[in-house]
Amino acid sequence: LTKIKFYNTASRQLEDFKPITKGKVGLYSCGPTVYDEAHIGNLRAYICNDILYRFLKAIGYDVRWVMNITDIDDKMIKRAKEEKTTIGQVAQKYEKKFLDDLRSINIGIDETKIVRATDHFKEMKELTDKLVQKGYAYKADDGIYFSVAKFKDYGKFAGIEIDTAKSRERVKNDTYDKSSPQDFALWKNDSDFADGRPGWHIECSAMSTEYLGQPFDIHTGGVDLIFPHHQNEIAQSEAATGKKLANYWLHNEHLLVDGAKMSKSLRNFYTLRDVLKKKYSATALRFELLQAHYRSKLDFGWEAMTGAETVVRDLRRFWAKSALVKKSKTLSLEDSYQTFVVALADDLNMPTALAVVFGVVNNTDNEGPVGRDFLRRVDEILGLDITNDTPPGVQALLEAMDLARSDKNFIESDRLRLKIEKLGYQVENSPVGSYAIAETQNSKVR
Ligand SMILES: [Zn+2]
């Protein structure tokens, strides 16, 4: 297996990746709270996770990928009240939208284990009770809280200093239920639920270890989750068992709009539907969101989307044109493929990996079976859906068109070209024959 290095947030450095069980990887990604539509900044995180998942699989790991859906928390309750409906209906509506979005941008959701918070109250309550028994949590009027002062390493993961002296002072003087400002709810009393309901952080602690064990290999999320969410997950899980929660923590950077973080609160966000309405394809969006290094901030703009659309078309052109070339001039692209893999093994260095791909498709000597084999292999990881062959019906029209042209029957060849274009293909001619490229805008549009 290829030697991999990841930047581990826990140590703030690049580390050699060693799975707990040889050849296997347990991967947990914090999923969405389904109270609203995801914006494309959120989608960037899931694309980063998907690239990691596909990469590990492509190089031979047996990967178990688990992603949670937060279908109960304060935001869900607020939204249900706003929409004058039930929490369950809010969850159903936005979870469906979320999963549709993931499928549109070609995230291997069917292979992923999607787990829902409302299906795991029992495990969450058990973990909460254990923390009470061990003295890390205490009961208050409105629920059960985790006492951050009791967990020795609290703040270490996030690089945040906790002023315990100040916290203790609060215990004495504060009339509120929380004994320090950093204490957080594990369990909330809520008259709508017979036995109360979980706090947000305990959901991920319970579900990740339920499916992956403790410790497990890789935990991912956006950088905004480092504190308090991931710090709190670590505090809960490690206090309860004395074992590490996860060995590697990978965090992706934000998507920016005009230099500011894309977010619901700033109202500067776009959804996948906004992108499709502007006639850009979901595939081009996937390319745009995956082409930067996951630890770099990425500026989103429509000009960049036009560029992404062109790249996807260029890759499809290489694929379609290569089908007409019987034998590639290049004998092998194995070295190029290995260079591509080595770049990704270096903390998923996508810009370097993509430079290899562009180098290959920009050289006409690579057209033909050797080039197609290379593209098929890299697209297993990129997931750009660029290796679709022209459907037989369209292929037959292309051949009829070329025949009409060689007979100098240009009226007929123009009629056939128009017919192919109406089917959503762009027709191009080359010395080896005509080929059709699927119009990216029409691909995967829902
Ligand atoms: Zn989480």
Coordinates of C-alpha atoms and ligand atoms in Angstrom, one line a residue:
L1 CA 0.0 0.0 0.0
T2 CA 1.1 3.5 -0.8
K3 CA 2.6 5.5 2.1
I4 CA 0.2 8.2 3.2
K5 CA 0.7 11.4 5.1
F6 CA -2.1 13.4 6.6
Y7 CA -2.1 16.7 8.4
N8 CA -3.5 15.8 11.8
T9 CA -5.3 18.7 13.6
A10 CA -4.6 16.9 16.9
S11 CA -0.8 17.3 16.6
R12 CA -0.8 20.2 14.2
Q13 CA 1.6 18.4 11.9
L14 CA 1.9 15.9 9.0
E15 CA 1.9 12.3 10.2
D16 CA 2.3 9.0 8.6
F17 CA -1.0 7.3 8.3
K18 CA -1.2 3.9 10.1
P19 CA -4.6 2.3 10.3
I20 CA -5.7 0.4 13.4
T21 CA -6.3 -2.7 11.4
K22 CA -4.1 -3.4 8.4
G23 CA -5.9 -2.7 5.2
K24 CA -9.0 -1.2 6.8
V25 CA -10.0 2.3 7.6
G26 CA -12.9 3.6 9.8
L27 CA -13.9 7.1 8.7
Y28 CA -16.4 9.4 10.4
S29 CA -17.7 12.6 9.0
C30 CA -19.8 15.1 10.8
G31 CA -22.9 15.5 8.6
P32 CA -25.5 18.3 8.5
T33 CA -28.3 19.4 10.8
V34 CA -31.2 19.0 8.5
Y35 CA -33.1 22.2 9.3
D36 CA -32.4 23.9 6.0
E37 CA -30.9 23.4 2.6
A38 CA -27.1 22.9 2.5
H39 CA -25.1 25.7 0.8
I40 CA -22.2 24.9 -1.5
G41 CA -19.7 25.8 1.3
N42 CA -21.2 22.8 3.2
L43 CA -21.0 20.7 0.1
R44 CA -17.3 21.4 -0.2
A45 CA -16.7 19.6 3.1
Y46 CA -18.6 16.5 1.8
I47 CA -16.7 16.5 -1.5
C48 CA -13.4 16.6 0.5
N49 CA -14.6 13.6 2.5
D50 CA -15.6 11.9 -0.7
I51 CA -12.2 12.4 -2.3
L52 CA -10.6 11.0 0.9
Y53 CA -12.9 8.0 0.8
R54 CA -12.4 7.3 -2.9
F55 CA -8.7 7.7 -2.7
L56 CA -8.3 5.2 0.2
K57 CA -10.5 2.8 -1.7
A58 CA -8.7 3.2 -5.0
I59 CA -5.3 2.4 -3.4
G60 CA -6.7 -0.8 -1.8
Y61 CA -8.2 0.0 1.6
D62 CA -11.4 -1.5 2.8
V63 CA -13.1 1.8 4.0
R64 CA -16.1 2.0 6.3
W65 CA -17.5 5.6 6.0
V66 CA -20.1 6.8 8.4
M67 CA -21.8 10.1 8.3
N68 CA -24.4 11.4 10.8
I69 CA -27.5 13.3 10.2
T70 CA -28.4 15.6 13.1
D71 CA -32.2 15.4 13.0
I72 CA -32.8 16.7 16.5
D73 CA -31.3 19.8 18.1
D74 CA -32.3 23.4 19.0
K75 CA -32.2 24.6 15.3
M76 CA -34.5 21.7 14.3
I77 CA -37.0 22.6 17.0
K78 CA -36.9 26.3 16.1
R79 CA -37.5 25.5 12.4
A80 CA -40.4 23.2 13.2
K81 CA -42.1 26.0 15.1
E82 CA -41.4 28.5 12.2
E83 CA -42.9 26.1 9.7
K84 CA -45.7 25.1 12.0
T85 CA -44.9 21.5 11.5
T86 CA -43.2 18.6 13.4
I87 CA -39.5 18.1 13.9
G88 CA -39.9 14.8 12.0
Q89 CA -41.3 16.5 9.0
V90 CA -38.6 19.2 8.9
A91 CA -36.0 16.4 9.1
Q92 CA -37.6 14.4 6.4
K93 CA -37.8 17.3 4.0
Y94 CA -34.3 18.6 4.4
E95 CA -32.6 15.2 4.6
K96 CA -34.1 14.3 1.3
K97 CA -32.8 17.6 -0.2
F98 CA -29.4 16.9 1.3
L99 CA -29.1 13.4 -0.1
D100 CA -30.3 14.5 -3.5
D101 CA -27.6 17.2 -3.5
L102 CA -25.0 14.6 -2.6
R103 CA -26.1 12.3 -5.4
S104 CA -26.1 15.2 -7.9
I105 CA -22.4 16.0 -7.1
N106 CA -21.6 12.3 -7.3
I107 CA -20.9 11.5 -3.7
G108 CA -21.0 7.8 -3.1
I109 CA -23.8 8.1 -0.6
D110 CA -25.1 4.6 -1.2
E111 CA -21.9 3.1 0.0
T112 CA -21.8 5.5 3.0
K113 CA -23.5 4.6 6.2
I114 CA -25.8 7.4 7.0
V115 CA -26.9 7.4 10.6
R116 CA -29.6 9.5 12.3
A117 CA -29.5 11.0 15.8
T118 CA -33.1 10.1 16.5
D119 CA -32.3 6.4 16.0
H120 CA -29.6 6.4 18.7
F121 CA -31.1 8.0 21.8
K122 CA -30.4 4.9 23.8
E123 CA -26.6 4.9 23.1
M124 CA -26.5 8.7 23.8
K125 CA -28.3 8.3 27.1
E126 CA -26.0 5.5 28.1
L127 CA -22.9 7.6 27.4
T128 CA -24.4 10.5 29.3
D129 CA -25.2 8.3 32.3
K130 CA -21.7 6.9 32.2
L131 CA -20.3 10.4 32.4
V132 CA -22.5 11.2 35.4
Q133 CA -21.3 8.1 37.1
K134 CA -17.7 8.9 36.5
G135 CA -18.2 12.4 37.9
Y136 CA -17.6 14.3 34.6
A137 CA -21.2 15.4 34.3
Y138 CA -23.8 16.8 36.7
K139 CA -27.5 17.3 36.8
A140 CA -29.0 20.7 36.6
D141 CA -32.6 22.0 36.5
D142 CA -32.8 21.8 32.7
G143 CA -30.7 18.8 31.9
I144 CA -27.3 17.1 32.3
Y145 CA -24.1 19.1 31.7
F146 CA -20.5 18.1 31.1
S147 CA -18.1 19.8 33.5
V148 CA -15.2 21.0 31.4
A149 CA -13.1 21.7 34.5
K150 CA -13.2 18.0 35.3
F151 CA -11.6 16.9 32.0
K152 CA -7.9 17.5 32.4
D153 CA -7.0 18.1 28.8
Y154 CA -10.0 20.2 27.9
G155 CA -9.1 22.8 25.3
K156 CA -5.8 21.1 24.3
F157 CA -7.2 19.7 21.0
A158 CA -8.6 23.1 19.9
G159 CA -5.6 25.0 21.3
I160 CA -7.8 27.0 23.6
E161 CA -6.8 27.8 27.2
I162 CA -9.5 27.3 29.8
D163 CA -9.3 29.5 32.8
T164 CA -10.3 27.0 35.4
A165 CA -9.9 29.4 38.3
K166 CA -12.5 31.6 36.7
S167 CA -14.7 28.7 36.0
R168 CA -14.6 27.7 39.7
E169 CA -15.4 31.3 40.7
R170 CA -18.5 31.0 38.5
V171 CA -19.6 27.9 40.3
K172 CA -19.7 29.8 43.6
N173 CA -21.3 33.0 42.3
D174 CA -23.3 32.0 39.3
T175 CA -27.0 31.3 39.9
Y176 CA -27.4 29.7 36.6
D177 CA -27.4 25.9 36.2
K178 CA -24.1 25.7 34.3
S179 CA -21.2 25.6 36.7
S180 CA -18.8 27.3 34.2
P181 CA -19.4 29.1 30.9
Q182 CA -17.8 26.3 29.0
D183 CA -19.9 23.5 30.4
F184 CA -22.2 22.1 27.8
A185 CA -25.4 20.1 27.7
L186 CA -25.2 16.4 27.2
W187 CA -28.9 15.8 27.8
K188 CA -31.8 18.3 27.8
N189 CA -35.0 18.1 29.6
D190 CA -37.7 18.7 27.1
S191 CA -41.4 18.1 27.7
D192 CA -41.9 17.1 24.1
F193 CA -39.8 14.0 24.8
A194 CA -40.6 11.5 27.5
D195 CA -37.0 11.1 28.7
G196 CA -35.5 14.3 27.3
R197 CA -33.3 14.6 24.3
P198 CA -29.5 14.7 23.6
G199 CA -27.3 17.7 23.1
W200 CA -25.6 18.1 19.8
H201 CA -22.1 17.0 20.7
I202 CA -23.1 13.7 22.4
E203 CA -24.8 12.6 19.2
C204 CA -21.5 12.3 17.3
S205 CA -19.6 10.7 20.2
A206 CA -22.2 8.0 20.5
M207 CA -22.8 7.3 16.8
S208 CA -19.2 7.3 15.7
T209 CA -18.0 4.7 18.2
E210 CA -21.2 2.7 17.8
Y211 CA -20.3 2.0 14.2
L212 CA -16.5 2.3 14.1
G213 CA -15.4 1.3 17.7
Q214 CA -13.0 3.4 19.8
P215 CA -10.6 4.5 18.9
F216 CA -11.3 4.7 15.1
D217 CA -9.0 5.9 12.4
I218 CA -10.1 9.2 10.8
H219 CA -12.6 11.9 11.9
T220 CA -13.4 14.7 9.5
G221 CA -15.2 18.0 9.5
G222 CA -15.0 21.7 8.6
V223 CA -12.5 23.9 10.5
D224 CA -15.4 25.6 12.2
L225 CA -16.2 22.3 14.0
I226 CA -12.8 22.1 15.8
F227 CA -14.2 24.2 18.7
P228 CA -16.4 23.5 20.5
H229 CA -17.9 20.5 18.6
H230 CA -14.9 18.3 18.1
Q231 CA -13.3 19.4 21.4
N232 CA -16.5 18.4 23.1
E233 CA -16.7 15.1 21.3
I234 CA -13.2 14.3 22.5
A235 CA -13.9 15.3 26.1
Q236 CA -17.1 13.2 26.2
S237 CA -15.7 10.0 24.6
E238 CA -12.3 10.1 26.2
A239 CA -13.7 10.9 29.7
A240 CA -16.2 8.0 29.4
T241 CA -13.7 5.3 28.3
G242 CA -10.2 6.5 29.0
K243 CA -9.5 5.7 25.3
K244 CA -8.7 8.1 22.4
L245 CA -11.7 8.9 20.2
A246 CA -9.9 9.0 16.8
N247 CA -6.3 8.8 15.7
Y248 CA -6.4 11.4 12.8
W249 CA -8.5 14.5 12.6
L250 CA -8.8 16.1 9.1
H251 CA -10.4 19.5 8.7
N252 CA -11.3 21.3 5.5
E253 CA -11.1 25.0 5.1
H254 CA -14.0 27.4 4.2
L255 CA -15.5 28.4 0.9
L256 CA -15.3 32.2 0.6
V257 CA -17.4 34.7 -1.3
D258 CA -15.7 38.0 -2.0
G259 CA -13.2 37.1 0.7
A260 CA -15.8 36.4 3.4
K261 CA -16.8 32.9 4.7
M262 CA -19.9 31.6 2.9
S263 CA -22.5 31.2 5.7
K264 CA -26.1 31.2 6.5
S265 CA -25.7 34.0 9.0
L266 CA -23.9 36.3 6.5
R267 CA -26.6 35.5 3.9
N268 CA -23.8 35.3 1.2
F269 CA -24.5 31.7 0.3
Y270 CA -25.5 29.8 -2.8
T271 CA -27.1 26.4 -3.0
L272 CA -26.7 23.7 -5.6
R273 CA -30.1 24.9 -7.1
D274 CA -28.7 28.4 -7.5
V275 CA -25.8 27.0 -9.5
L276 CA -28.0 24.9 -11.7
K277 CA -30.3 27.8 -12.3
K278 CA -27.4 29.7 -13.7
K279 CA -27.0 26.9 -16.2
Y280 CA -23.8 25.5 -14.6
S281 CA -23.6 21.7 -14.1
A282 CA -23.3 19.8 -10.9
T283 CA -20.2 18.2 -12.3
A284 CA -18.5 21.5 -12.9
L285 CA -19.4 22.5 -9.3
R286 CA -17.8 19.3 -8.1
F287 CA -14.7 20.1 -10.0
E288 CA -14.6 23.7 -8.8
L289 CA -14.9 22.5 -5.1
L290 CA -12.4 19.7 -5.3
Q291 CA -9.6 21.4 -7.3
A292 CA -8.1 23.4 -4.4
H293 CA -6.2 21.8 -1.5
Y294 CA -8.7 20.9 1.2
R295 CA -6.8 22.9 3.7
S296 CA -6.8 26.1 1.6
K297 CA -9.6 28.6 1.6
L298 CA -11.3 28.7 -1.8
D299 CA -13.0 31.7 -3.3
F300 CA -16.2 31.0 -5.2
G301 CA -17.2 33.0 -8.2
W302 CA -19.1 32.6 -11.5
E303 CA -16.1 33.2 -13.6
A304 CA -14.3 30.3 -11.9
M305 CA -17.5 28.2 -12.6
T306 CA -17.2 28.9 -16.3
G307 CA -13.6 27.8 -16.1
A308 CA -14.6 24.6 -14.3
E309 CA -17.2 23.9 -17.0
T310 CA -14.5 24.2 -19.7
V311 CA -12.2 21.8 -17.8
V312 CA -15.0 19.1 -17.5
R313 CA -15.7 19.5 -21.3
D314 CA -11.9 19.2 -22.1
L315 CA -11.7 16.0 -20.1
R316 CA -14.8 14.6 -21.8
R317 CA -13.4 15.6 -25.2
F318 CA -10.2 13.7 -24.5
W319 CA -12.3 10.6 -23.5
A320 CA -14.6 10.8 -26.6
K321 CA -11.8 11.5 -29.1
S322 CA -9.7 8.7 -27.6
A323 CA -12.5 6.2 -28.4
L324 CA -11.7 6.9 -32.1
V325 CA -7.9 6.2 -31.8
K326 CA -7.2 2.5 -32.1
K327 CA -3.6 2.6 -30.6
S328 CA -2.1 5.3 -28.4
K329 CA 1.3 6.6 -29.4
T330 CA 2.3 6.5 -25.7
L331 CA 3.0 3.0 -24.5
S332 CA 2.1 3.4 -20.9
L333 CA 0.9 6.0 -18.4
E334 CA 1.5 4.0 -15.3
D335 CA 4.2 6.4 -14.2
S336 CA 1.8 9.3 -14.5
Y337 CA -0.9 7.4 -12.6
Q338 CA 1.6 6.7 -9.8
T339 CA 2.6 10.4 -9.7
F340 CA -1.1 11.3 -9.4
V341 CA -1.5 8.8 -6.5
V342 CA 1.7 10.0 -4.7
A343 CA 0.5 13.6 -4.8
L344 CA -2.8 12.6 -3.2
A345 CA -0.9 10.4 -0.6
D346 CA 0.8 13.7 0.4
D347 CA -2.1 15.0 2.5
L348 CA -4.4 14.9 -0.5
N349 CA -2.4 17.4 -2.6
M350 CA -5.1 17.9 -5.3
P351 CA -3.5 20.8 -7.2
T352 CA -0.4 18.7 -7.9
A353 CA -2.5 15.6 -8.7
L354 CA -4.6 17.6 -11.2
A355 CA -1.5 19.0 -12.9
V356 CA -0.6 15.4 -13.8
V357 CA -4.0 14.8 -15.3
F358 CA -3.9 18.0 -17.3
G359 CA -0.4 17.1 -18.5
V360 CA -1.8 13.8 -19.8
V361 CA -4.9 15.1 -21.6
N362 CA -3.0 18.0 -23.2
N363 CA -0.7 15.6 -25.0
T364 CA -2.3 14.1 -28.2
D365 CA 0.1 11.2 -28.1
N366 CA -1.9 9.9 -25.1
E367 CA -5.2 9.7 -27.0
G368 CA -6.4 6.2 -27.4
P369 CA -6.8 3.2 -25.1
V370 CA -3.8 4.1 -22.9
G371 CA -5.2 7.5 -22.3
R372 CA -8.7 6.2 -21.6
D373 CA -7.3 3.7 -19.2
F374 CA -5.5 6.4 -17.3
L375 CA -8.6 8.7 -17.2
R376 CA -10.8 5.8 -16.0
R377 CA -8.5 5.2 -13.1
V378 CA -8.1 8.8 -12.1
D379 CA -11.9 9.4 -12.3
E380 CA -12.5 6.6 -9.8
I381 CA -11.0 9.1 -7.3
L382 CA -12.1 12.5 -8.9
G383 CA -15.7 11.3 -9.5
L384 CA -16.2 13.7 -12.3
D385 CA -18.2 11.2 -14.3
I386 CA -16.1 11.9 -17.4
T387 CA -15.8 8.4 -18.7
N388 CA -19.2 7.8 -20.1
D389 CA -19.2 6.5 -23.7
T390 CA -21.5 8.1 -26.3
P391 CA -24.8 6.1 -26.3
P392 CA -25.2 3.7 -29.3
G393 CA -28.0 5.8 -30.7
V394 CA -25.9 8.9 -30.8
Q395 CA -22.9 7.0 -32.1
A396 CA -25.0 5.7 -35.0
L397 CA -26.1 9.3 -35.8
L398 CA -22.5 10.4 -35.8
E399 CA -21.5 7.6 -38.2
A400 CA -24.4 8.4 -40.5
M401 CA -23.3 12.1 -40.4
D402 CA -19.7 11.3 -41.3
L403 CA -21.0 9.1 -44.2
A404 CA -23.2 11.9 -45.5
R405 CA -20.2 14.3 -45.3
S406 CA -18.0 12.0 -47.3
D407 CA -20.7 11.7 -49.9
K408 CA -20.8 15.5 -49.9
N409 CA -24.4 15.4 -48.9
F410 CA -24.1 18.4 -46.6
I411 CA -27.8 19.0 -46.2
E412 CA -28.1 15.6 -44.7
S413 CA -25.0 15.9 -42.5
D414 CA -26.2 19.2 -41.1
R415 CA -29.6 17.7 -40.4
L416 CA -28.0 14.9 -38.4
R417 CA -25.6 17.3 -36.6
L418 CA -28.6 19.3 -35.4
K419 CA -30.4 16.1 -34.3
I420 CA -27.4 15.1 -32.2
E421 CA -27.1 18.6 -30.7
K422 CA -30.8 18.4 -29.7
L423 CA -30.0 15.3 -27.7
G424 CA -27.6 17.4 -25.6
Y425 CA -24.3 16.7 -27.3
Q426 CA -21.8 19.0 -28.8
V427 CA -20.4 17.6 -32.1
E428 CA -16.8 18.1 -33.1
N429 CA -14.8 16.8 -36.1
S430 CA -11.3 15.5 -36.2
P431 CA -9.1 13.7 -38.8
V432 CA -10.0 10.4 -37.1
G433 CA -13.8 11.1 -37.3
S434 CA -16.5 13.0 -35.5
Y435 CA -17.3 12.6 -31.9
A436 CA -19.9 13.9 -29.5
I437 CA -19.4 15.5 -26.0
A438 CA -22.2 15.5 -23.6
E439 CA -23.1 19.1 -22.8
T440 CA -22.1 19.4 -19.1
Q441 CA -25.0 21.6 -18.3
N442 CA -27.4 18.8 -19.1
S443 CA -25.6 16.2 -17.1
K444 CA -27.0 15.2 -13.7
V445 CA -29.4 18.1 -13.5
R446 CA -32.3 17.4 -11.2
Ligands
ZN1 ZN -20.2 15.9 14.7

